[in-house]
Amino acid sequence: MSQNHDARAAQVGPWVIDTREIGHRAGSSRAYTRKAPAPAGFGLDMIKVPEGEPVELDLLAESVVEGVLVSGTAVAHLAGECVRCLDPISDEVEVEVRELFAYPDSATDATSDDDEVERVVDDLIDLEPVVRDAMLLSLPSAPLCSPDCQGLCSGCGVKWAELAPDHTHETIDPRWAALQERFGGTEEEN
């Protein structure tokens, strides 16, 4: 018995709710306020919640006939890069969470596929996948440091905001490059 208790203690963490604290009687509920460290991969390539950064959870878990309904908010600090100029970005994301975790052998087994509804497993609910999915869907796929960011000059790689308004690079059509090599110089120079 102590071995089973030790295994359960190892599974319970800041991302896990033990449903025995709520009870299986419909209508009972419990509020949870906690901070959970963000695991690796909690974001997109250009913007993410840094690994280990605390994710603030403010949730209400309610026992319903089919399982446990978890609702509330999750807030985290974001870090990333602007897709136009590659400057660092720092922001905050807040998402609404609302998910039903079905009890084993509930009516949802017959009415839904396994991947449609989250499940209560050994009286435990793992919140991390639900919060991660909600945050991923709310993140911008192309984050910007400001809406009017002009990005980098493709010729020299300097930020357009730091360049003179008349900054240009002479580009020669590759089809005419051989003529320039043969006769030398540009049309303006000859």
XYZ file of N, CA and C in Angstrom:
570
model
N 0.820 -1.192 0.000
C 0.000 0.000 0.000
C 0.864 1.257 0.000
N 1.956 1.283 0.755
C 2.799 2.473 0.780
C 3.485 2.676 -0.569
N 3.724 1.597 -1.299
C 4.317 1.714 -2.625
C 3.339 2.425 -3.568
N 2.043 2.093 -3.498
C 1.021 2.756 -4.310
C 0.900 4.227 -3.903
N 0.983 4.504 -2.593
C 0.907 5.885 -2.109
C 2.109 6.692 -2.613
N 3.302 6.078 -2.611
C 4.504 6.758 -3.102
C 4.403 7.040 -4.596
N 3.827 6.109 -5.371
C 3.655 6.312 -6.816
C 2.695 7.466 -7.069
N 1.607 7.544 -6.302
C 0.646 8.640 -6.456
C 1.299 9.972 -6.081
N 2.081 10.004 -5.023
C 2.745 11.239 -4.605
C 3.707 11.725 -5.690
N 4.357 10.801 -6.400
C 5.274 11.175 -7.479
C 4.509 11.759 -8.669
N 3.265 11.297 -8.904
C 2.477 11.782 -10.033
C 1.860 13.150 -9.769
N 1.575 13.447 -8.517
C 0.925 14.704 -8.180
C 1.979 15.805 -8.176
N 1.680 16.883 -8.856
C 2.584 18.026 -8.940
C 1.758 19.263 -9.218
N 2.389 20.361 -9.553
C 1.637 21.603 -9.765
C 0.688 21.542 -10.962
N 0.938 20.648 -11.916
C 0.061 20.518 -13.085
C -1.054 19.492 -12.872
N -1.038 18.783 -11.756
C -1.962 17.666 -11.539
C -2.927 17.977 -10.401
N -4.198 17.651 -10.635
C -5.235 17.784 -9.606
C -5.700 16.383 -9.237
N -5.755 16.108 -7.944
C -6.275 14.843 -7.443
C -7.785 15.025 -7.234
N -8.593 14.323 -8.009
C -10.049 14.515 -7.957
C -10.666 14.004 -6.661
N -9.933 13.238 -5.888
C -10.475 12.784 -4.601
C -10.686 13.963 -3.665
N -9.945 15.078 -3.892
C -10.124 16.287 -3.080
C -11.482 16.943 -3.350
N -12.035 16.695 -4.535
C -13.305 17.311 -4.930
C -14.477 16.402 -4.576
N -14.322 15.116 -4.795
C -15.398 14.160 -4.587
C -16.138 13.900 -5.887
N -16.859 12.817 -5.939
C -17.579 12.431 -7.148
C -19.043 12.854 -7.118
N -19.446 13.587 -6.126
C -20.830 14.038 -6.037
C -20.999 15.285 -6.891
N -21.916 15.229 -7.851
C -22.149 16.362 -8.744
C -22.494 17.611 -7.937
N -21.870 18.723 -8.294
C -22.114 19.982 -7.602
C -20.999 20.387 -6.669
N -20.185 19.436 -6.221
C -19.075 19.821 -5.351
C -17.956 20.427 -6.196
N -17.224 21.369 -5.604
C -16.183 22.050 -6.359
C -15.044 22.467 -5.440
N -13.942 22.862 -6.074
C -12.793 23.350 -5.323
C -12.003 24.301 -6.218
N -11.574 25.410 -5.638
C -10.761 26.387 -6.367
C -9.285 26.040 -6.193
N -8.513 26.272 -7.246
C -7.071 26.035 -7.230
C -6.364 27.277 -7.746
N -5.433 27.779 -6.960
C -4.559 28.864 -7.391
C -3.145 28.378 -7.135
N -2.382 28.271 -8.222
C -1.021 27.781 -8.086
C -0.170 28.232 -9.248
N 1.128 28.065 -9.073
C 2.091 28.357 -10.133
C 2.757 27.045 -10.509
N 2.815 26.792 -11.806
C 3.433 25.565 -12.313
C 4.536 25.944 -13.286
N 5.695 25.296 -13.204
C 6.785 25.635 -14.125
C 6.469 25.157 -15.543
N 6.746 26.013 -16.513
C 6.495 25.649 -17.917
C 7.497 24.587 -18.358
N 7.007 23.514 -18.955
C 7.928 22.514 -19.496
C 8.530 22.998 -20.813
N 9.483 22.263 -21.338
C 10.094 22.601 -22.629
C 9.033 22.501 -23.720
N 9.156 23.327 -24.735
C 8.233 23.264 -25.864
C 6.891 23.930 -25.618
N 6.823 24.847 -24.695
C 5.569 25.523 -24.351
C 5.439 26.786 -25.200
N 5.412 26.622 -26.527
C 5.288 27.763 -27.415
C 5.625 27.406 -28.842
N 5.864 28.450 -29.636
C 6.191 28.307 -31.051
C 7.670 28.627 -31.250
N 8.140 28.549 -32.501
C 9.547 28.810 -32.777
C 9.962 30.226 -32.402
N 9.142 31.221 -32.736
C 9.535 32.620 -32.551
C 9.087 33.224 -31.218
N 8.151 32.586 -30.519
C 7.685 33.115 -29.231
C 7.199 31.957 -28.371
N 7.565 32.002 -27.085
C 7.198 30.897 -26.191
C 7.264 31.317 -24.739
N 6.727 30.460 -23.903
C 6.898 30.597 -22.462
C 8.225 29.906 -22.168
N 9.231 30.641 -21.656
C 10.526 30.018 -21.403
C 10.405 28.841 -20.431
N 11.204 27.814 -20.687
C 11.183 26.627 -19.836
C 11.472 27.018 -18.391
N 10.654 26.526 -17.465
C 10.805 26.815 -16.048
C 10.084 28.073 -15.590
N 9.654 28.915 -16.529
C 8.913 30.145 -16.198
C 7.584 29.756 -15.539
N 7.187 30.411 -14.438
C 5.935 30.023 -13.788
C 4.699 30.388 -14.620
N 3.787 29.451 -14.701
C 2.479 29.667 -15.322
C 1.492 29.755 -14.164
N 0.831 30.912 -14.042
C -0.107 31.125 -12.936
C -1.466 30.558 -13.311
N -1.939 29.613 -12.503
C -3.226 28.960 -12.737
C -4.230 29.427 -11.689
N -5.381 29.860 -12.139
C -6.488 30.243 -11.265
C -7.705 29.489 -11.784
N -7.997 28.338 -11.189
C -8.973 27.407 -11.747
C -10.025 27.001 -10.727
N -11.160 26.585 -11.255
C -12.232 25.994 -10.456
C -12.519 24.625 -11.038
N -12.430 23.600 -10.207
C -12.737 22.238 -10.627
C -14.079 21.858 -10.015
N -15.043 21.524 -10.881
C -16.394 21.198 -10.428
C -16.723 19.760 -10.803
N -17.224 19.016 -9.853
C -17.662 17.660 -10.124
C -19.021 17.709 -10.819
N -19.105 17.074 -11.988
C -20.364 16.980 -12.728
C -20.649 15.501 -12.948
N -21.802 15.183 -13.503
C -22.204 13.785 -13.657
C -21.188 12.986 -14.466
N -20.683 13.554 -15.557
C -19.774 12.835 -16.457
C -18.318 12.853 -16.027
N -17.937 13.794 -15.143
C -16.535 13.901 -14.747
C -16.279 15.163 -13.961
N -15.163 15.831 -14.276
C -14.767 17.055 -13.593
C -14.595 18.145 -14.645
N -15.313 19.241 -14.466
C -15.217 20.395 -15.353
C -14.233 21.385 -14.737
N -13.165 21.671 -15.479
C -12.142 22.607 -15.015
C -12.266 23.883 -15.840
N -12.395 25.026 -15.158
C -12.488 26.313 -15.858
C -11.693 27.350 -15.094
N -11.220 28.359 -15.823
C -10.461 29.425 -15.199
C -9.480 30.041 -16.173
N -8.384 30.599 -15.630
C -7.394 31.265 -16.464
C -5.990 30.752 -16.172
N -5.140 30.934 -17.177
C -3.709 30.652 -17.042
C -2.966 31.854 -17.608
N -1.979 32.339 -16.863
C -1.214 33.524 -17.257
C 0.265 33.170 -17.220
N 1.008 33.620 -18.264
C 2.445 33.354 -18.305
C 3.178 34.471 -19.035
N 4.448 34.597 -18.741
C 5.347 35.549 -19.399
C 5.856 34.903 -20.694
N 5.928 35.692 -21.770
C 6.413 35.219 -23.068
C 7.740 35.882 -23.403
N 8.568 35.152 -24.136
C 9.816 35.700 -24.664
C 9.980 35.188 -26.075
N 10.502 36.043 -26.953
C 10.692 35.620 -28.332
C 11.430 36.651 -29.148
N 11.258 36.557 -30.480
C 11.903 37.464 -31.418
C 10.890 37.986 -32.419
N 11.085 39.235 -32.816
C 10.274 39.830 -33.874
C 10.630 39.129 -35.189
N 9.632 38.743 -35.961
C 9.902 38.032 -37.212
C 10.465 38.944 -38.294
N 10.346 40.245 -38.141
C 10.854 41.174 -39.168
C 12.264 41.665 -38.868
N 12.536 42.032 -37.607
C 13.842 42.629 -37.290
C 14.670 41.786 -36.320
N 14.101 40.729 -35.783
C 14.756 39.806 -34.860
C 15.106 40.430 -33.508
N 14.503 41.575 -33.167
C 14.685 42.154 -31.841
C 13.961 41.289 -30.815
N 14.464 41.253 -29.578
C 13.776 40.469 -28.545
C 12.402 41.050 -28.216
N 11.477 40.154 -27.919
C 10.105 40.530 -27.542
C 9.819 39.941 -26.172
N 9.149 40.717 -25.344
C 8.694 40.253 -24.041
C 7.229 40.635 -23.925
N 6.402 39.691 -23.528
C 4.967 39.944 -23.448
C 4.364 39.023 -22.396
N 3.066 39.097 -22.242
C 2.345 38.235 -21.314
C 1.135 37.668 -22.043
N 0.804 36.435 -21.744
C -0.357 35.800 -22.353
C -1.296 35.337 -21.242
N -2.588 35.563 -21.461
C -3.616 35.076 -20.538
C -4.652 34.338 -21.367
N -4.935 33.107 -20.984
C -5.897 32.302 -21.730
C -6.985 31.783 -20.798
N -8.160 31.608 -21.384
C -9.274 30.984 -20.676
C -9.171 29.470 -20.872
N -9.371 28.740 -19.804
C -9.343 27.282 -19.849
C -10.722 26.780 -19.453
N -11.266 25.849 -20.238
C -12.547 25.220 -19.916
C -12.530 23.838 -20.544
N -12.417 22.817 -19.713
C -12.270 21.453 -20.218
C -12.989 20.466 -19.300
N -13.671 19.508 -19.919
C -14.292 18.422 -19.171
C -13.347 17.233 -19.167
N -13.039 16.751 -17.993
C -12.250 15.534 -17.818
C -13.239 14.442 -17.408
N -13.465 13.495 -18.286
C -14.498 12.469 -18.070
C -13.996 11.366 -17.148
N -14.915 10.886 -16.297
C -14.614 9.737 -15.446
C -14.510 8.483 -16.312
N -13.723 7.500 -15.879
C -13.699 6.226 -16.604
C -15.096 5.585 -16.578
N -15.457 4.961 -17.658
C -16.749 4.262 -17.799
C -17.944 5.202 -17.698
N -17.773 6.471 -18.066
C -18.911 7.385 -18.078
C -19.589 7.309 -19.440
N -20.688 7.995 -19.599
C -21.441 7.978 -20.860
C -20.621 8.554 -22.012
N -19.604 9.364 -21.695
C -18.776 9.927 -22.765
C -17.983 8.860 -23.504
N -17.748 7.699 -22.882
C -17.053 6.608 -23.572
C -17.832 6.162 -24.804
N -19.152 6.136 -24.694
C -19.986 5.675 -25.804
C -20.294 6.780 -26.808
N -20.234 8.033 -26.367
C -20.655 9.136 -27.242
C -19.513 9.921 -27.865
N -18.271 9.621 -27.499
C -17.146 10.386 -28.058
C -15.937 9.479 -28.269
N -15.069 9.923 -29.165
C -13.818 9.203 -29.400
C -12.852 9.473 -28.260
N -11.833 8.631 -28.151
C -10.858 8.773 -27.064
C -10.135 10.112 -27.084
N -9.871 10.659 -28.279
C -9.117 11.909 -28.360
C -9.996 13.159 -28.314
N -11.302 13.000 -28.197
C -12.211 14.147 -28.146
C -12.383 14.702 -26.741
N -12.247 13.862 -25.734
C -12.487 14.262 -24.349
C -11.290 13.841 -23.513
N -10.830 14.772 -22.671
C -9.768 14.430 -21.722
C -10.355 13.479 -20.681
N -9.520 12.674 -20.086
C -9.976 11.647 -19.135
C -9.348 11.829 -17.756
N -10.097 11.446 -16.734
C -9.572 11.330 -15.383
C -8.897 9.966 -15.319
N -7.601 9.939 -14.975
C -6.843 8.690 -14.927
C -6.363 8.477 -13.501
N -6.773 7.385 -12.898
C -6.418 7.061 -11.507
C -6.746 8.217 -10.564
N -7.919 8.827 -10.749
C -8.399 9.956 -9.954
C -7.545 11.217 -10.117
N -6.701 11.268 -11.152
C -5.837 12.420 -11.382
C -6.180 13.105 -12.699
N -6.015 14.435 -12.712
C -6.212 15.246 -13.913
C -4.894 15.948 -14.206
N -4.391 15.795 -15.422
C -3.169 16.477 -15.836
C -3.566 17.723 -16.633
N -3.329 18.902 -16.070
C -3.730 20.165 -16.681
C -2.760 20.652 -17.758
N -1.527 20.183 -17.740
C -0.487 20.708 -18.626
C -0.859 20.649 -20.107
N -1.361 19.517 -20.655
C -1.700 19.519 -22.084
C -2.821 20.493 -22.446
N -3.790 20.644 -21.580
C -4.921 21.543 -21.845
C -4.452 22.995 -21.847
N -3.650 23.382 -20.860
C -3.145 24.749 -20.780
C -2.186 25.024 -21.940
N -1.311 24.063 -22.241
C -0.376 24.233 -23.363
C -1.125 24.462 -24.670
N -2.144 23.646 -24.953
C -2.918 23.797 -26.187
C -3.616 25.155 -26.257
N -4.188 25.594 -25.139
C -4.868 26.897 -25.118
C -3.867 28.025 -25.373
N -2.686 27.929 -24.786
C -1.677 28.973 -24.988
C -1.145 28.950 -26.421
N -0.880 27.781 -26.956
C -0.367 27.690 -28.325
C -1.332 28.311 -29.321
N -2.627 28.080 -29.112
C -3.625 28.640 -30.025
C -3.738 30.155 -29.913
N -3.347 30.730 -28.775
C -3.465 32.175 -28.596
C -2.203 32.937 -29.004
N -1.087 32.239 -29.230
C 0.161 32.918 -29.574
C 0.161 33.358 -31.030
N 0.754 34.507 -31.325
C 0.861 34.936 -32.726
C 1.892 34.081 -33.455
N 1.566 33.641 -34.660
C 2.519 32.820 -35.419
C 3.642 33.675 -35.987
N 3.421 34.977 -36.115
C 4.435 35.911 -36.602
C 4.482 37.115 -35.659
N 5.144 36.980 -34.493
C 5.159 38.079 -33.523
C 5.976 39.266 -34.023
N 5.512 40.463 -33.698
C 6.186 41.699 -34.098
C 6.540 42.520 -32.861
N 7.668 43.243 -32.930
C 8.047 44.123 -31.818
C 7.129 45.338 -31.782
N 6.638 45.764 -32.955
C 5.635 46.820 -33.053
C 4.900 46.633 -34.374
N 3.657 47.067 -34.460
C 2.887 46.851 -35.697
C 3.515 47.502 -36.928
N 4.289 48.585 -36.726
C 4.886 49.269 -37.869
C 6.357 48.908 -38.081
N 6.822 47.787 -37.535
C 8.213 47.348 -37.718
C 8.485 47.144 -39.209
N 9.545 47.784 -39.704
C 9.879 47.693 -41.119
C 10.802 46.524 -41.428
N 11.397 45.926 -40.426
C 12.260 44.776 -40.643
C 13.681 45.161 -41.001
N 14.365 44.248 -41.714
C 15.755 44.414 -42.085
C 15.895 44.627 -43.580
N 16.917 45.377 -43.979
C 17.239 45.546 -45.400
C 17.764 44.211 -45.911
N 17.206 43.722 -46.988
C 17.637 42.425 -47.518
C 19.026 42.487 -48.135
N 19.503 43.688 -48.449
C 20.819 43.826 -49.044
C 21.946 43.830 -48.031
N 21.768 44.554 -46.916
C 22.855 44.695 -45.948
C 22.523 44.147 -44.562
N 21.255 43.850 -44.294
C 20.872 43.266 -43.016
C 20.709 44.243 -41.876
N 20.765 45.551 -42.153
C 20.582 46.577 -41.124
C 19.082 46.888 -41.015
N 18.664 47.250 -39.791
C 17.252 47.586 -39.576
C 16.880 48.813 -40.404
N 15.745 48.746 -41.095
C 15.284 49.869 -41.906
C 15.101 51.123 -41.064
N 14.705 50.994 -39.821
C 14.492 52.146 -38.942
C 15.791 52.900 -38.675
N 16.934 52.231 -38.820
C 18.228 52.860 -38.562
C 18.893 53.385 -39.831
N 18.304 53.144 -40.989
C 18.897 53.555 -42.262
C 18.308 54.874 -42.746
N 19.070 55.568 -43.604
C 18.596 56.821 -44.192
C 17.428 56.528 -45.123
N 16.520 57.494 -45.299
C 15.354 57.273 -46.170
C 15.718 56.960 -47.621
N 16.893 57.445 -48.079
C 17.276 57.202 -49.467
C 18.166 55.970 -49.634
N 18.245 55.127 -48.626
C 19.090 53.929 -48.669
C 18.604 52.965 -49.752
N 19.522 52.579 -50.647
C 19.212 51.601 -51.696
C 20.438 50.747 -51.965
N 20.222 49.672 -52.660
C 21.296 48.804 -53.157
C 21.047 48.614 -54.640
N 22.111 48.766 -55.455
C 21.961 48.576 -56.891
C 21.787 47.092 -57.159
N 20.744 46.769 -57.845
C 20.517 45.376 -58.212
C 20.531 45.272 -59.727
N 21.208 44.267 -60.188
C 21.322 44.046 -61.622
C 20.608 42.752 -61.958
N 19.788 42.819 -62.969
C 19.101 41.617 -63.441
C 20.161 40.604 -63.851
N 20.109 39.375 -63.303
C 21.137 38.387 -63.608
C 21.259 38.091 -65.108
N 20.214 38.336 -65.871
C 20.274 38.079 -67.312
C 21.186 39.079 -68.018
N 21.366 40.278 -67.412
C 22.209 41.316 -68.007
C 23.601 41.342 -67.395
N 23.840 40.541 -66.365
C 25.132 40.567 -65.673
C 26.293 40.241 -66.607
N 26.103 39.319 -67.537
C 27.178 38.958 -68.461
C 27.558 40.145 -69.341
N 26.582 40.938 -69.773
C 26.887 42.121 -70.585
C 27.674 43.146 -69.783
N 27.307 43.306 -68.507
C 28.025 44.258 -67.671
C 29.476 43.825 -67.513
N 29.705 42.532 -67.321
C 31.066 42.030 -67.204
C 31.846 42.273 -68.497
N 31.220 42.071 -69.641
C 31.902 42.205 -70.941
C 32.232 43.662 -71.265
N 31.272 44.552 -71.026
C 31.478 45.947 -71.396
C 31.892 46.820 -70.219
N 31.786 46.279 -68.993
C 32.223 46.991 -67.810
C 31.293 48.139 -67.432
N 31.138 48.353 -66.135
C 30.377 49.472 -65.612
C 28.876 49.332 -65.821
N 28.164 50.348 -65.369
C 26.718 50.390 -65.539
C 26.377 51.380 -66.609
N 25.139 51.442 -66.999
C 24.690 52.348 -68.069
C 24.936 53.791 -67.682
N 24.758 54.148 -66.398
C 24.965 55.512 -65.953
C 26.432 55.901 -66.039
N 27.340 54.924 -65.841
C 28.764 55.217 -65.841
C 29.292 55.418 -67.256
N 28.682 54.788 -68.290
C 29.173 54.877 -69.678
C 28.647 56.055 -70.412
